[in-house]
């Protein structure tokens, strides 16, 4: 597994992150096997959120990995907070409370990374700054970042928050690639040119913020998996053809496509299938050519001007 620095931090992380949102679909022995296989692959970075499974996913993970001090040293734990039932909440009180909950469920006394999960319209950056200062000074959180935020929102936070925001987790896959397409279709009048997120990809590159693509295999908002789907015949033909050339699976190619982007992204996989996770990790060893990257991009129905 290749590694890289997370954002501007000195934290060395695997280029593939293991998302734990679906770990509550496994029973205990399955979860133990899954987590152990991830470690065997060098996939030691685990992505959580306080809301996954209503908190259950963090607990299941901690039990499955048999969390203790020596295990803790071998893994990198990221969690998120700020989504509540029916609202978003970046208040100091909620952030502090949420982190304490995650630490307890994960059976640890620190998070390597804390992300603010989804923009809160009522955010007061000063409150976030106070919360982050407390979390940093008490050693409960080592690095901070955001998720689903545009460039202005990050700038607004960063005006007050002292700690560098090192990651932005965003929905991005071959079939959900508007943040790439609008950069290709600048100055056009087509749908792909619509800049929905304030050029977030360029912003993250400019500021050395690691983009973590979530749902790398989904189309729409959790509508289904594009691999093998008859909704994307041309895309699947192209991915399968390239997969054959590299003697890997279509899963590997879908992740390799994200890794080929020069933003140095860290895709967050969601599979709970051990073989599929291994295929995802294999992508770390593959570098698609420029031509292959564009062929896959176009086969998904994305247009070039
Ligand atoms: N920041 C955010 O707002 C946000 C939002 C959502 C998710 N996330 C994070 O991102 C992670 C990944 O999200 P995700 O789970 O939606 O991502 P995903 O990897 O795109 O989807 C995983 C799901 O797709 C299935 N799948 C994948 N490839 C398949 C294939 N070839 N054939 C059939 N099924 C296939 C998996 O089933 P199997 O288990 O059987 O492989 C699993 O149910 C989450 O765990 C979470 O950590 C963050």
Tab-separated table of C-alpha atoms and ligand atoms in Angstrom:
chain	number	residue	atom	x	y	z
A	1	UNK	CA	0.000	0.000	0.000
A	2	UNK	CA	1.421	3.361	-0.991
A	3	UNK	CA	1.278	6.161	1.534
A	4	UNK	CA	1.189	9.940	1.397
A	5	UNK	CA	1.056	12.943	3.715
A	6	UNK	CA	-2.436	14.018	4.738
A	7	UNK	CA	-2.825	17.644	3.690
A	8	UNK	CA	-0.128	19.887	5.137
A	9	UNK	CA	0.273	17.614	8.164
A	10	UNK	CA	3.164	15.265	8.825
A	11	UNK	CA	0.721	12.367	9.190
A	12	UNK	CA	1.668	9.594	6.748
A	13	UNK	CA	-1.489	7.801	5.574
A	14	UNK	CA	-2.299	4.937	3.191
A	15	UNK	CA	-3.645	6.243	-0.135
A	16	UNK	CA	-6.821	4.180	0.382
A	17	UNK	CA	-9.035	4.818	3.422
A	18	UNK	CA	-11.397	2.151	4.735
A	19	UNK	CA	-14.890	3.561	5.294
A	20	UNK	CA	-16.758	1.970	8.189
A	21	UNK	CA	-20.269	3.309	7.512
A	22	UNK	CA	-21.524	-0.155	6.564
A	23	UNK	CA	-19.671	-2.258	9.165
A	24	UNK	CA	-22.922	-2.846	11.053
A	25	UNK	CA	-23.975	-5.128	8.180
A	26	UNK	CA	-21.407	-7.667	9.465
A	27	UNK	CA	-21.662	-9.978	12.459
A	28	UNK	CA	-18.782	-10.013	14.961
A	29	UNK	CA	-16.646	-12.770	13.359
A	30	UNK	CA	-17.148	-11.204	9.907
A	31	UNK	CA	-16.198	-7.758	11.231
A	32	UNK	CA	-13.083	-9.230	12.872
A	33	UNK	CA	-12.034	-10.889	9.614
A	34	UNK	CA	-12.746	-7.738	7.611
A	35	UNK	CA	-10.721	-5.452	9.865
A	36	UNK	CA	-7.830	-7.937	10.055
A	37	UNK	CA	-7.767	-8.219	6.243
A	38	UNK	CA	-7.617	-4.443	5.952
A	39	UNK	CA	-4.618	-4.382	8.302
A	40	UNK	CA	-2.965	-7.197	6.322
A	41	UNK	CA	-3.302	-5.036	3.189
A	42	UNK	CA	-1.712	-2.058	4.923
A	43	UNK	CA	-5.086	-0.286	4.909
A	44	UNK	CA	-4.688	1.104	8.393
A	45	UNK	CA	-6.708	4.313	7.942
A	46	UNK	CA	-10.322	3.908	9.070
A	47	UNK	CA	-13.043	6.482	8.395
A	48	UNK	CA	-15.899	6.793	10.882
A	49	UNK	CA	-18.656	9.208	11.893
A	50	UNK	CA	-20.602	9.551	15.096
A	51	UNK	CA	-23.818	8.959	13.146
A	52	UNK	CA	-22.891	5.746	11.313
A	53	UNK	CA	-25.348	3.162	12.549
A	54	UNK	CA	-26.343	5.690	15.229
A	55	UNK	CA	-22.870	5.212	16.772
A	56	UNK	CA	-22.980	1.432	16.463
A	57	UNK	CA	-20.380	1.328	13.665
A	58	UNK	CA	-17.660	2.871	15.849
A	59	UNK	CA	-18.393	0.359	18.637
A	60	UNK	CA	-18.486	-2.635	16.282
A	61	UNK	CA	-15.148	-1.545	14.799
A	62	UNK	CA	-13.475	-1.148	18.218
A	63	UNK	CA	-14.660	-4.607	19.267
A	64	UNK	CA	-13.671	-6.172	15.938
A	65	UNK	CA	-10.134	-4.808	16.090
A	66	UNK	CA	-9.855	-5.629	19.829
A	67	UNK	CA	-8.841	-2.070	20.547
A	68	UNK	CA	-6.102	-1.614	23.114
A	69	UNK	CA	-3.039	0.596	23.433
A	70	UNK	CA	-0.826	-1.461	21.119
A	71	UNK	CA	-3.543	-1.863	18.454
A	72	UNK	CA	-4.234	1.864	18.657
A	73	UNK	CA	-0.658	2.695	17.677
A	74	UNK	CA	-0.987	0.695	14.455
A	75	UNK	CA	-4.105	2.408	13.107
A	76	UNK	CA	-5.157	5.879	12.026
A	77	UNK	CA	-8.648	6.813	13.134
A	78	UNK	CA	-10.728	9.531	11.551
A	79	UNK	CA	-14.244	10.394	12.668
A	80	UNK	CA	-16.770	13.092	11.846
A	81	UNK	CA	-19.336	15.103	13.697
A	82	UNK	CA	-21.887	17.821	13.063
A	83	UNK	CA	-24.879	15.926	11.650
A	84	UNK	CA	-27.840	15.636	13.995
A	85	UNK	CA	-31.301	14.301	13.347
A	86	UNK	CA	-32.981	17.042	11.277
A	87	UNK	CA	-30.179	19.607	11.532
A	88	UNK	CA	-26.471	20.296	11.367
A	89	UNK	CA	-24.605	21.498	14.417
A	90	UNK	CA	-21.104	22.961	14.526
A	91	UNK	CA	-21.613	24.560	17.951
A	92	UNK	CA	-18.738	24.225	20.394
A	93	UNK	CA	-20.898	22.285	22.798
A	94	UNK	CA	-21.989	19.762	20.173
A	95	UNK	CA	-18.526	19.247	18.679
A	96	UNK	CA	-17.015	18.559	22.118
A	97	UNK	CA	-19.865	16.256	23.088
A	98	UNK	CA	-19.704	14.351	19.784
A	99	UNK	CA	-15.948	13.783	20.023
A	100	UNK	CA	-16.272	12.425	23.556
A	101	UNK	CA	-18.911	9.996	22.276
A	102	UNK	CA	-16.719	8.813	19.404
A	103	UNK	CA	-13.686	8.367	21.685
A	104	UNK	CA	-15.725	6.278	24.076
A	105	UNK	CA	-17.190	4.063	21.349
A	106	UNK	CA	-13.835	3.684	19.578
A	107	UNK	CA	-12.205	2.843	22.939
A	108	UNK	CA	-9.418	5.346	22.442
A	109	UNK	CA	-8.351	8.625	23.973
A	110	UNK	CA	-7.573	10.405	20.708
A	111	UNK	CA	-8.683	10.752	17.107
A	112	UNK	CA	-6.004	11.213	14.490
A	113	UNK	CA	-8.401	13.268	12.395
A	114	UNK	CA	-11.745	14.932	13.078
A	115	UNK	CA	-13.870	16.174	10.164
A	116	UNK	CA	-16.891	18.465	10.307
A	117	UNK	CA	-19.361	16.291	8.439
A	118	UNK	CA	-21.711	18.628	6.499
A	119	UNK	CA	-21.885	22.423	6.399
A	120	UNK	CA	-23.958	23.951	9.201
A	121	UNK	CA	-25.796	27.070	7.957
A	122	UNK	CA	-25.594	28.481	11.488
A	123	UNK	CA	-21.861	27.897	11.907
A	124	UNK	CA	-19.981	30.418	14.059
A	125	UNK	CA	-16.316	29.971	13.121
A	126	UNK	CA	-15.262	31.359	16.517
A	127	UNK	CA	-17.091	28.505	18.251
A	128	UNK	CA	-15.476	25.937	15.986
A	129	UNK	CA	-12.092	27.520	16.740
A	130	UNK	CA	-12.698	27.307	20.491
A	131	UNK	CA	-13.769	23.676	20.190
A	132	UNK	CA	-10.764	22.752	18.037
A	133	UNK	CA	-8.347	24.540	20.408
A	134	UNK	CA	-9.726	22.592	23.344
A	135	UNK	CA	-9.637	19.282	21.466
A	136	UNK	CA	-6.064	19.931	20.330
A	137	UNK	CA	-4.789	21.111	23.729
A	138	UNK	CA	-6.327	18.154	25.564
A	139	UNK	CA	-4.844	15.773	22.993
A	140	UNK	CA	-8.247	14.405	22.005
A	141	UNK	CA	-7.800	15.308	18.318
A	142	UNK	CA	-4.512	15.589	16.422
A	143	UNK	CA	-5.640	16.894	13.006
A	144	UNK	CA	-8.761	18.613	11.703
A	145	UNK	CA	-10.633	18.760	8.427
A	146	UNK	CA	-14.038	19.092	6.827
A	147	UNK	CA	-16.396	17.192	4.605
A	148	UNK	CA	-18.737	18.338	1.830
A	149	UNK	CA	-17.537	21.939	2.092
A	150	UNK	CA	-16.910	24.398	-0.707
A	151	UNK	CA	-13.918	26.680	-0.972
A	152	UNK	CA	-15.565	29.742	0.600
A	153	UNK	CA	-16.805	27.717	3.557
A	154	UNK	CA	-13.307	26.404	4.157
A	155	UNK	CA	-11.848	29.900	3.886
A	156	UNK	CA	-14.449	31.222	6.311
A	157	UNK	CA	-13.524	28.581	8.871
A	158	UNK	CA	-9.821	28.906	8.271
A	159	UNK	CA	-10.000	32.672	8.934
A	160	UNK	CA	-10.613	31.853	12.600
A	161	UNK	CA	-9.558	28.250	13.117
A	162	UNK	CA	-5.816	28.080	13.936
A	163	UNK	CA	-5.242	24.468	12.974
A	164	UNK	CA	-4.768	23.783	9.249
A	165	UNK	CA	-7.718	21.943	7.705
A	166	UNK	CA	-5.980	18.929	6.200
A	167	UNK	CA	-8.785	17.041	4.438
A	168	UNK	CA	-12.074	17.619	2.670
A	169	UNK	CA	-14.213	14.506	2.153
A	170	UNK	CA	-16.379	14.937	-0.956
A	171	UNK	CA	-18.670	12.781	-3.047
A	172	UNK	CA	-16.655	11.874	-6.110
A	173	UNK	CA	-16.646	8.906	-8.479
A	174	UNK	CA	-16.341	8.338	-12.228
A	175	UNK	CA	-20.098	8.902	-12.491
A	176	UNK	CA	-20.225	11.799	-9.975
A	177	UNK	CA	-17.445	13.911	-11.334
A	178	UNK	CA	-18.864	17.408	-11.626
A	179	UNK	CA	-16.000	18.894	-9.652
A	180	UNK	CA	-13.696	17.607	-12.400
A	181	UNK	CA	-16.074	18.309	-15.312
A	182	UNK	CA	-16.663	21.956	-14.509
A	183	UNK	CA	-12.926	22.530	-14.678
A	184	UNK	CA	-12.826	20.970	-18.139
A	185	UNK	CA	-15.907	22.839	-19.384
A	186	UNK	CA	-14.977	26.341	-18.229
A	187	UNK	CA	-16.753	29.083	-20.139
A	188	UNK	CA	-19.228	26.681	-21.806
A	189	UNK	CA	-22.994	26.805	-21.617
A	190	UNK	CA	-23.495	23.065	-21.091
A	191	UNK	CA	-24.592	21.413	-17.826
A	192	UNK	CA	-21.087	20.117	-17.109
A	193	UNK	CA	-19.765	23.679	-16.909
A	194	UNK	CA	-21.886	24.478	-13.856
A	195	UNK	CA	-19.535	25.147	-10.993
A	196	UNK	CA	-21.470	23.827	-8.013
A	197	UNK	CA	-18.761	23.867	-5.393
A	198	UNK	CA	-16.574	26.920	-5.913
A	199	UNK	CA	-13.832	25.072	-7.825
A	200	UNK	CA	-13.257	22.952	-4.758
A	201	UNK	CA	-10.804	20.617	-6.441
A	202	UNK	CA	-8.468	23.420	-7.494
A	203	UNK	CA	-8.944	25.090	-4.119
A	204	UNK	CA	-7.892	21.923	-2.287
A	205	UNK	CA	-4.871	21.515	-4.549
A	206	UNK	CA	-3.881	25.149	-4.079
A	207	UNK	CA	-4.090	24.782	-0.306
A	208	UNK	CA	-2.713	21.234	0.028
A	209	UNK	CA	-5.961	19.890	1.427
A	210	UNK	CA	-6.348	16.166	0.750
A	211	UNK	CA	-9.564	15.336	-1.105
A	212	UNK	CA	-11.126	12.125	0.194
A	213	UNK	CA	-13.642	10.880	-2.413
A	214	UNK	CA	-16.548	9.132	-0.683
A	215	UNK	CA	-18.821	6.570	-2.352
A	216	UNK	CA	-16.288	5.820	-5.096
A	217	UNK	CA	-18.548	3.137	-6.636
A	218	UNK	CA	-21.958	4.788	-6.362
A	219	UNK	CA	-23.905	6.753	-8.933
A	220	UNK	CA	-26.409	9.374	-7.799
A	221	UNK	CA	-26.864	9.751	-4.072
A	222	UNK	CA	-26.564	6.063	-3.036
A	223	UNK	CA	-28.646	4.995	-6.060
A	224	UNK	CA	-26.489	1.984	-6.764
A	225	UNK	CA	-23.102	0.742	-7.917
A	226	UNK	CA	-22.109	1.701	-11.470
A	227	UNK	CA	-19.800	-1.303	-11.861
A	228	UNK	CA	-21.725	-4.061	-13.607
A	229	UNK	CA	-24.802	-1.846	-13.913
A	230	UNK	CA	-26.730	-1.957	-17.195
A	231	UNK	CA	-27.263	1.792	-16.782
A	232	UNK	CA	-23.613	2.302	-17.776
A	233	UNK	CA	-22.872	-0.183	-20.603
A	234	UNK	CA	-20.165	1.856	-22.326
A	235	UNK	CA	-18.409	2.692	-19.073
A	236	UNK	CA	-18.396	-0.945	-17.983
A	237	UNK	CA	-17.084	-2.086	-21.383
A	238	UNK	CA	-14.214	0.392	-21.160
A	239	UNK	CA	-13.375	-0.390	-17.525
A	240	UNK	CA	-13.472	-4.143	-18.209
A	241	UNK	CA	-11.220	-3.729	-21.248
A	242	UNK	CA	-8.635	-1.774	-19.256
A	243	UNK	CA	-8.967	-4.159	-16.288
A	244	UNK	CA	-8.124	-7.055	-18.654
A	245	UNK	CA	-5.022	-5.253	-19.892
A	246	UNK	CA	-3.747	-4.820	-16.323
A	247	UNK	CA	-5.009	-8.281	-15.220
A	248	UNK	CA	-7.000	-6.738	-12.381
A	249	UNK	CA	-10.713	-6.365	-11.620
A	250	UNK	CA	-13.035	-3.520	-12.541
A	251	UNK	CA	-13.009	-2.522	-8.854
A	252	UNK	CA	-9.272	-1.878	-9.005
A	253	UNK	CA	-9.639	0.273	-12.118
A	254	UNK	CA	-12.428	2.408	-10.608
A	255	UNK	CA	-10.156	3.306	-7.677
A	256	UNK	CA	-7.083	3.672	-9.905
A	257	UNK	CA	-9.029	6.276	-11.887
A	258	UNK	CA	-9.383	8.440	-8.764
A	259	UNK	CA	-5.766	7.887	-7.762
A	260	UNK	CA	-4.535	8.933	-11.230
A	261	UNK	CA	-5.815	12.475	-10.681
A	262	UNK	CA	-2.894	14.697	-9.717
A	263	UNK	CA	-4.714	16.065	-6.651
A	264	UNK	CA	-3.306	13.048	-4.721
A	265	UNK	CA	-6.703	11.994	-3.446
A	266	UNK	CA	-7.360	9.422	-0.749
A	267	UNK	CA	-10.509	7.477	-1.802
A	268	UNK	CA	-12.706	6.207	1.035
A	269	UNK	CA	-14.001	2.756	0.140
A	270	UNK	CA	-17.235	1.396	1.569
A	271	UNK	CA	-17.053	-2.293	0.749
A	272	UNK	CA	-17.400	-4.850	3.528
A	273	UNK	CA	-16.321	-7.611	1.158
A	274	UNK	CA	-12.748	-8.735	1.827
A	275	UNK	CA	-11.932	-9.626	-1.797
A	276	UNK	CA	-13.286	-6.300	-3.019
A	277	UNK	CA	-11.270	-4.456	-0.393
A	278	UNK	CA	-8.120	-6.249	-1.609
A	279	UNK	CA	-8.987	-5.188	-5.172
A	280	UNK	CA	-9.360	-1.584	-3.995
A	281	UNK	CA	-5.957	-1.727	-2.316
A	282	UNK	CA	-4.370	-3.112	-5.488
A	283	UNK	CA	-5.190	0.196	-7.183
A	284	UNK	CA	-2.383	1.753	-5.173
A	285	UNK	CA	0.052	-0.120	-7.460
A	286	UNK	CA	-1.539	0.938	-10.758
A	287	UNK	CA	-1.009	4.157	-12.625
A	288	UNK	CA	-3.415	4.578	-15.524
A	289	UNK	CA	-2.150	6.369	-18.595
A	290	UNK	CA	-3.488	9.799	-19.468
A	291	UNK	CA	-5.333	8.238	-22.439
A	292	UNK	CA	-6.953	5.543	-20.273
A	293	UNK	CA	-8.062	8.132	-17.699
A	294	UNK	CA	-9.798	10.216	-20.382
A	295	UNK	CA	-11.303	7.149	-22.089
A	296	UNK	CA	-12.945	6.111	-18.814
A	297	UNK	CA	-14.068	9.683	-18.158
A	298	UNK	CA	-15.730	9.897	-21.581
A	299	UNK	CA	-17.214	6.393	-21.402
A	300	UNK	CA	-19.164	7.527	-18.327
A	301	UNK	CA	-20.959	10.036	-20.546
A	302	UNK	CA	-18.826	13.006	-19.535
A	303	UNK	CA	-18.255	15.379	-22.422
A	304	UNK	CA	-15.197	17.230	-23.607
A	305	UNK	CA	-15.819	20.670	-25.131
B	1	LIG	N1	-18.576	12.474	4.191
B	1	LIG	C1	-19.744	12.036	3.810
B	1	LIG	O1	-20.733	12.788	3.730
B	1	LIG	C2	-19.899	10.583	3.492
B	1	LIG	C3	-21.090	10.097	2.939
B	1	LIG	C4	-21.166	8.724	2.667
B	1	LIG	C5	-20.094	7.883	2.921
B	1	LIG	N2	-18.964	8.384	3.482
B	1	LIG	C6	-17.792	7.514	3.762
B	1	LIG	O2	-17.424	6.913	2.548
B	1	LIG	C7	-17.374	5.485	2.714
B	1	LIG	C8	-17.741	4.861	1.409
B	1	LIG	O3	-19.109	5.138	1.074
B	1	LIG	P1	-19.976	4.029	0.360
B	1	LIG	O4	-20.072	2.844	1.205
B	1	LIG	O5	-21.236	4.659	-0.108
B	1	LIG	O6	-18.994	3.738	-0.889
B	1	LIG	P2	-18.880	2.698	-2.053
B	1	LIG	O7	-17.593	2.008	-1.871
B	1	LIG	O8	-19.101	3.467	-3.297
B	1	LIG	O9	-20.082	1.691	-1.883
B	1	LIG	C9	-19.992	0.540	-1.095
B	1	LIG	C10	-21.207	-0.302	-1.323
B	1	LIG	O10	-21.241	-0.679	-2.694
B	1	LIG	C11	-21.189	-2.099	-2.789
B	1	LIG	N3	-20.324	-2.440	-3.929
B	1	LIG	C12	-19.155	-1.887	-4.261
B	1	LIG	N4	-18.679	-2.436	-5.392
B	1	LIG	C13	-19.589	-3.340	-5.775
B	1	LIG	C14	-19.677	-4.211	-6.894
B	1	LIG	N5	-18.732	-4.260	-7.831
B	1	LIG	N6	-20.774	-4.990	-6.993
B	1	LIG	C15	-21.734	-4.957	-6.051
B	1	LIG	N7	-21.696	-4.151	-4.960
B	1	LIG	C16	-20.626	-3.356	-4.834
B	1	LIG	C17	-20.615	-2.586	-1.499
B	1	LIG	O11	-21.054	-3.900	-1.266
B	1	LIG	P3	-20.034	-4.986	-0.627
B	1	LIG	O12	-19.882	-4.594	0.797
B	1	LIG	O13	-20.750	-6.275	-0.821
B	1	LIG	O14	-18.776	-4.881	-1.410
B	1	LIG	C18	-21.181	-1.583	-0.518
B	1	LIG	O15	-22.506	-1.933	-0.158
B	1	LIG	C19	-18.304	5.198	3.871
B	1	LIG	O16	-17.996	4.000	4.532
B	1	LIG	C20	-18.057	6.391	4.762
B	1	LIG	O17	-16.899	6.160	5.528
B	1	LIG	C21	-18.844	9.715	3.753
